[in-house]
mmCIF file of C-alpha atoms in Angstrom:
data_model
loop_
_atom_site.group_PDB
_atom_site.id
_atom_site.type_symbol
_atom_site.label_atom_id
_atom_site.label_comp_id
_atom_site.label_asym_id
_atom_site.label_seq_id
_atom_site.Cartn_x
_atom_site.Cartn_y
_atom_site.Cartn_z
ATOM 1 C CA MET A 1 10.885 14.741 -33.730
ATOM 2 C CA GLU A 2 7.906 13.427 -31.735
ATOM 3 C CA LEU A 3 6.479 16.066 -29.374
ATOM 4 C CA ARG A 4 3.218 14.473 -28.237
ATOM 5 C CA LEU A 5 2.574 13.338 -24.695
ATOM 6 C CA LYS A 6 0.088 10.777 -23.567
ATOM 7 C CA ALA A 7 -1.228 10.914 -20.011
ATOM 8 C CA PHE A 8 -1.669 7.582 -18.275
ATOM 9 C CA ARG A 9 -4.860 7.327 -16.256
ATOM 10 C CA PRO A 10 -5.472 3.820 -14.942
ATOM 11 C CA PRO A 11 -9.100 2.652 -14.844
ATOM 12 C CA TYR A 12 -9.069 2.224 -11.040
ATOM 13 C CA LEU A 13 -8.937 6.042 -10.705
ATOM 14 C CA ASP A 14 -12.352 6.463 -12.377
ATOM 15 C CA LEU A 15 -15.061 8.032 -10.217
ATOM 16 C CA GLU A 16 -17.246 4.940 -10.592
ATOM 17 C CA HIS A 17 -14.797 3.129 -8.275
ATOM 18 C CA SER A 18 -14.749 5.779 -5.532
ATOM 19 C CA GLY A 19 -17.116 3.736 -3.312
ATOM 20 C CA SER A 20 -14.672 0.810 -3.369
ATOM 21 C CA ARG A 21 -11.517 2.869 -2.809
ATOM 22 C CA PRO A 22 -9.924 2.238 0.612
ATOM 23 C CA ARG A 23 -8.717 5.128 2.780
ATOM 24 C CA ILE A 24 -5.950 4.293 5.251
ATOM 25 C CA ILE A 25 -6.765 5.362 8.820
ATOM 26 C CA TYR A 26 -3.856 3.726 10.664
ATOM 27 C CA PRO A 27 -0.873 3.653 10.651
ATOM 28 C CA THR A 28 -0.307 7.311 9.971
ATOM 29 C CA SER A 29 2.215 8.532 7.447
ATOM 30 C CA GLN A 30 5.853 8.386 8.614
ATOM 31 C CA ALA A 31 5.137 5.386 10.896
ATOM 32 C CA LYS A 32 8.126 3.169 11.708
ATOM 33 C CA ILE A 33 7.895 -0.544 10.964
ATOM 34 C CA GLY A 34 10.535 -3.025 12.106
ATOM 35 C CA TYR A 35 11.663 -6.131 10.259
ATOM 36 C CA SER A 36 9.266 -9.080 10.748
ATOM 37 C CA GLN A 37 6.906 -6.829 12.715
ATOM 38 C CA ARG A 38 3.226 -7.786 12.762
ATOM 39 C CA PHE A 39 0.915 -4.805 12.617
ATOM 40 C CA SER A 40 -2.659 -3.888 11.832
ATOM 41 C CA VAL A 41 -3.650 -1.605 8.971
ATOM 42 C CA ARG A 42 -6.999 0.086 9.546
ATOM 43 C CA PHE A 43 -8.865 1.446 6.570
ATOM 44 C CA ALA A 44 -12.296 2.699 5.592
ATOM 45 C CA VAL A 45 -14.347 1.903 2.499
ATOM 46 C CA ALA A 46 -17.597 3.738 1.744
ATOM 47 C CA GLY A 47 -19.208 0.912 -0.237
ATOM 48 C CA ASN A 48 -19.452 -2.852 0.156
ATOM 49 C CA VAL A 49 -16.237 -4.657 1.031
ATOM 50 C CA SER A 50 -15.212 -8.068 -0.188
ATOM 51 C CA LEU A 51 -13.047 -9.218 2.745
ATOM 52 C CA ASP A 52 -11.219 -11.800 0.655
ATOM 53 C CA ALA A 53 -10.260 -9.199 -1.979
ATOM 54 C CA VAL A 54 -8.068 -6.979 0.236
ATOM 55 C CA VAL A 55 -4.262 -6.951 0.207
ATOM 56 C CA VAL A 56 -1.708 -4.689 1.874
ATOM 57 C CA THR A 57 1.364 -3.807 -0.181
ATOM 58 C CA THR A 58 4.539 -1.789 0.121
ATOM 59 C CA VAL A 59 6.375 -0.250 -2.807
ATOM 60 C CA ALA A 60 10.012 0.821 -2.777
ATOM 61 C CA PRO A 61 10.380 4.228 -4.434
ATOM 62 C CA PRO A 62 12.474 3.998 -7.599
ATOM 63 C CA PHE A 63 15.352 6.180 -8.640
ATOM 64 C CA ASN A 64 15.263 7.615 -12.139
ATOM 65 C CA THR A 65 17.788 8.066 -14.893
ATOM 66 C CA TYR A 66 16.483 9.751 -18.018
ATOM 67 C CA SER A 67 13.210 7.905 -18.655
ATOM 68 C CA PHE A 68 13.996 4.707 -16.743
ATOM 69 C CA SER A 69 12.840 3.908 -13.211
ATOM 70 C CA MET A 70 15.046 1.421 -11.409
ATOM 71 C CA ASN A 71 14.904 -0.481 -8.115
ATOM 72 C CA GLN A 72 11.131 -0.294 -7.740
ATOM 73 C CA ARG A 73 9.811 -3.314 -5.827
ATOM 74 C CA LEU A 74 6.309 -4.334 -4.774
ATOM 75 C CA LEU A 75 5.801 -6.609 -1.766
ATOM 76 C CA VAL A 76 2.464 -8.036 -0.657
ATOM 77 C CA ILE A 77 2.685 -7.979 3.150
ATOM 78 C CA GLY A 78 -0.852 -8.716 4.301
ATOM 79 C CA GLY A 79 -4.551 -8.941 3.762
ATOM 80 C CA GLY A 80 -5.314 -12.579 4.499
ATOM 81 C CA THR A 81 -7.166 -11.729 7.704
ATOM 82 C CA VAL A 82 -9.523 -8.759 7.351
ATOM 83 C CA VAL A 83 -12.176 -7.945 9.950
ATOM 84 C CA LYS A 84 -14.806 -5.241 10.293
ATOM 85 C CA VAL A 85 -13.974 -3.000 13.278
ATOM 86 C CA GLY A 86 -16.580 -0.249 12.930
ATOM 87 C CA ASN A 87 -18.959 1.549 10.631
ATOM 88 C CA SER A 88 -17.224 1.273 7.220
ATOM 89 C CA ALA A 89 -13.921 0.572 9.034
ATOM 90 C CA TYR A 90 -11.822 -2.559 8.652
ATOM 91 C CA ALA A 91 -8.498 -3.939 9.855
ATOM 92 C CA ALA A 92 -6.085 -6.072 7.844
ATOM 93 C CA GLN A 93 -3.186 -7.911 9.450
ATOM 94 C CA ALA A 94 0.223 -7.394 7.861
ATOM 95 C CA VAL A 95 3.741 -8.667 8.504
ATOM 96 C CA ALA A 96 6.765 -6.672 7.412
ATOM 97 C CA SER A 97 9.417 -8.646 5.578
ATOM 98 C CA GLY A 98 12.172 -10.083 7.735
ATOM 99 C CA SER A 99 14.670 -10.175 4.876
ATOM 100 C CA ARG A 100 17.096 -7.320 4.401
ATOM 101 C CA ASN A 101 17.720 -8.725 0.916
ATOM 102 C CA LEU A 102 14.122 -7.949 -0.062
ATOM 103 C CA VAL A 103 13.612 -4.803 1.997
ATOM 104 C CA GLN A 104 16.453 -2.450 2.743
ATOM 105 C CA ALA A 105 15.990 0.021 5.572
ATOM 106 C CA GLY A 106 14.322 3.180 4.320
ATOM 107 C CA TYR A 107 11.046 4.676 3.204
ATOM 108 C CA TYR A 108 8.344 2.721 1.381
ATOM 109 C CA MET A 109 4.828 3.572 0.253
ATOM 110 C CA LEU A 110 2.121 1.469 1.902
ATOM 111 C CA PHE A 111 -1.160 0.811 0.081
ATOM 112 C CA VAL A 112 -4.383 -1.047 0.786
ATOM 113 C CA VAL A 113 -5.760 -2.632 -2.386
ATOM 114 C CA HIS A 114 -9.441 -3.626 -2.489
ATOM 115 C CA GLN A 115 -10.683 -5.473 -5.578
ATOM 116 C CA GLY A 116 -7.761 -4.046 -7.572
ATOM 117 C CA ILE A 117 -8.488 -0.466 -6.468
ATOM 118 C CA LEU A 118 -5.629 1.245 -4.640
ATOM 119 C CA SER A 119 -5.866 3.519 -1.632
ATOM 120 C CA GLU A 120 -3.864 6.700 -1.503
ATOM 121 C CA GLY A 121 -0.411 5.608 -0.350
ATOM 122 C CA ILE A 122 1.293 6.629 2.879
ATOM 123 C CA TRP A 123 5.017 6.727 3.598
ATOM 124 C CA VAL A 124 6.320 4.254 6.174
ATOM 125 C CA LEU A 125 9.880 3.822 7.409
ATOM 126 C CA THR A 126 11.299 0.318 7.608
ATOM 127 C CA THR A 127 13.910 0.310 10.352
ATOM 128 C CA ILE A 128 16.821 -1.999 11.054
ATOM 129 C CA ILE A 129 16.028 -2.098 14.763
ATOM 130 C CA ARG A 130 13.191 -4.443 15.641
ATOM 131 C CA ILE A 131 10.425 -2.417 17.249
#
């Protein structure tokens, strides 16, 4: 019987990348986002920012059976237009999916990814009603 565990620590969590790690300022956790809604994601980065290397993503939380995670989906919803809005603060434009086939109503984790380095995620609620 195998009793060893191996911890997974992706390289983007290393301290050497902390200056490039985005921190989401807005929206706040638990924000509601309607289908096809355009919205701005504000974030801060301590170091230099490559404006063309920023994407905004949402991830559907999976459900688990034994050791399998099912139904997890990643959608890239923005990042093409990123502008500096303050000292170390930036805004990326995002558009929520308009397809209920891709995104069912419910909670998703929203991330800002800068040069492959993820922010801490926040929970957002995708609603059926257009806001």
